[in-house]
């Protein structure tokens, strides 16, 4: 009887531990962002016309219609013969309007632009449901810009001023002040570099090498702005080396520093999650507070399926020095 009781208690504890640590999803995603409307979570990610999923519990996800049936009318003017495969969205609610930023780009080039679409509801069954494209917010061009206009993330500072962080490779991750309409850059323009890694000079543009970083996501908590970003290489299946690092600042525009006090503009960054026995690489995260708990969402290249990108959702806690730790 005592042995049976111990086995039962051990099994119960194991199941509780498994439930609390994290839950990987069977859906295939890249670059997930999430928002909650009423009792439903909506996930937006890279895909044809922007892929969409819905869930009631953050565990079981159902596919929804894509945001764009047809590619944005301006897309071909940015990336010739664009196939409507839209990258790395970002979703926010402000003044009862949903703002969905997204990336149009040519792979391995900074021929890119960030657009934004708006809607008053996220429920496809609602009669008011309709995404309205508002056009280009910011655009990068080769031989002109040393940054890449992809991977947007909208954040507001303590004065409710909107800022857009973004970037991938090149001369680092950037932040620019927006107008209150959230659709255009404020004048006079104010730009900041918020993360950067040194890159071997001789490498071709198609090889990021040791300078690979992208996908900033700013999360306000504990009196800090935490910048999450991804280092190294995504999108290579079994050869993916993606990892999430973090730094923080008291000011939204930085400077951001890691746990050792090293500036993210000088290659700093404290590793939060990386490849392990289950995944080749993990990255391009978002972070939110839902029902009093903090969560991180990211995609991970699963080993047992030869590098398929899976959704991973984990609760995020905070250590005594107010740095994030994953449950």
PDB file of N, CA and C in Angstrom, residues 38 68 74 101 125 156 161 184 210 220 247 297 303 311:
ATOM      1  N   UNK A  38     -11.669  39.025 -25.499  1.00  0.00           N
ATOM      2  CA  UNK A  38     -12.651  38.336 -24.664  1.00  0.00           C
ATOM      3  C   UNK A  38     -12.044  37.044 -24.136  1.00  0.00           C
ATOM      4  N   UNK A  68      -4.668  38.348 -45.099  1.00  0.00           N
ATOM      5  CA  UNK A  68      -4.758  38.840 -46.474  1.00  0.00           C
ATOM      6  C   UNK A  68      -5.000  37.692 -47.443  1.00  0.00           C
ATOM      7  N   UNK A  74       0.808  47.294 -52.543  1.00  0.00           N
ATOM      8  CA  UNK A  74       2.107  47.949 -52.672  1.00  0.00           C
ATOM      9  C   UNK A  74       3.283  46.974 -52.627  1.00  0.00           C
ATOM     10  N   UNK A 101       1.096  44.978 -37.488  1.00  0.00           N
ATOM     11  CA  UNK A 101       2.270  45.299 -38.297  1.00  0.00           C
ATOM     12  C   UNK A 101       2.793  44.014 -38.926  1.00  0.00           C
ATOM     13  N   UNK A 125     -16.001  35.629 -37.310  1.00  0.00           N
ATOM     14  CA  UNK A 125     -17.455  35.448 -37.389  1.00  0.00           C
ATOM     15  C   UNK A 125     -18.216  36.743 -37.131  1.00  0.00           C
ATOM     16  N   UNK A 156       4.901  51.419 -26.210  1.00  0.00           N
ATOM     17  CA  UNK A 156       4.646  52.785 -25.753  1.00  0.00           C
ATOM     18  C   UNK A 156       5.506  53.070 -24.528  1.00  0.00           C
ATOM     19  N   UNK A 161       4.048  57.670 -25.613  1.00  0.00           N
ATOM     20  CA  UNK A 161       4.580  57.924 -26.953  1.00  0.00           C
ATOM     21  C   UNK A 161       4.858  56.594 -27.643  1.00  0.00           C
ATOM     22  N   UNK A 184       2.738  56.185 -39.195  1.00  0.00           N
ATOM     23  CA  UNK A 184       3.761  56.995 -39.857  1.00  0.00           C
ATOM     24  C   UNK A 184       4.828  57.416 -38.855  1.00  0.00           C
ATOM     25  N   UNK A 210      28.844  36.026 -37.852  1.00  0.00           N
ATOM     26  CA  UNK A 210      28.838  36.284 -36.417  1.00  0.00           C
ATOM     27  C   UNK A 210      28.068  37.547 -36.049  1.00  0.00           C
ATOM     28  N   UNK A 220       7.524  45.611 -20.990  1.00  0.00           N
ATOM     29  CA  UNK A 220       7.671  46.491 -19.832  1.00  0.00           C
ATOM     30  C   UNK A 220       7.240  45.764 -18.564  1.00  0.00           C
ATOM     31  N   UNK A 247      18.171  41.786 -22.658  1.00  0.00           N
ATOM     32  CA  UNK A 247      18.814  42.883 -21.958  1.00  0.00           C
ATOM     33  C   UNK A 247      17.719  43.796 -21.430  1.00  0.00           C
ATOM     34  N   UNK A 297       6.337  33.319 -25.890  1.00  0.00           N
ATOM     35  CA  UNK A 297       5.977  32.488 -27.043  1.00  0.00           C
ATOM     36  C   UNK A 297       7.156  32.526 -28.018  1.00  0.00           C
ATOM     37  N   UNK A 303      13.618  18.335 -33.092  1.00  0.00           N
ATOM     38  CA  UNK A 303      14.554  17.313 -33.565  1.00  0.00           C
ATOM     39  C   UNK A 303      13.846  16.062 -34.079  1.00  0.00           C
ATOM     40  N   UNK A 311       5.421  25.658 -32.195  1.00  0.00           N
ATOM     41  CA  UNK A 311       5.121  26.689 -31.205  1.00  0.00           C
ATOM     42  C   UNK A 311       5.442  26.175 -29.808  1.00  0.00           C
TER      43      UNK A 311
END
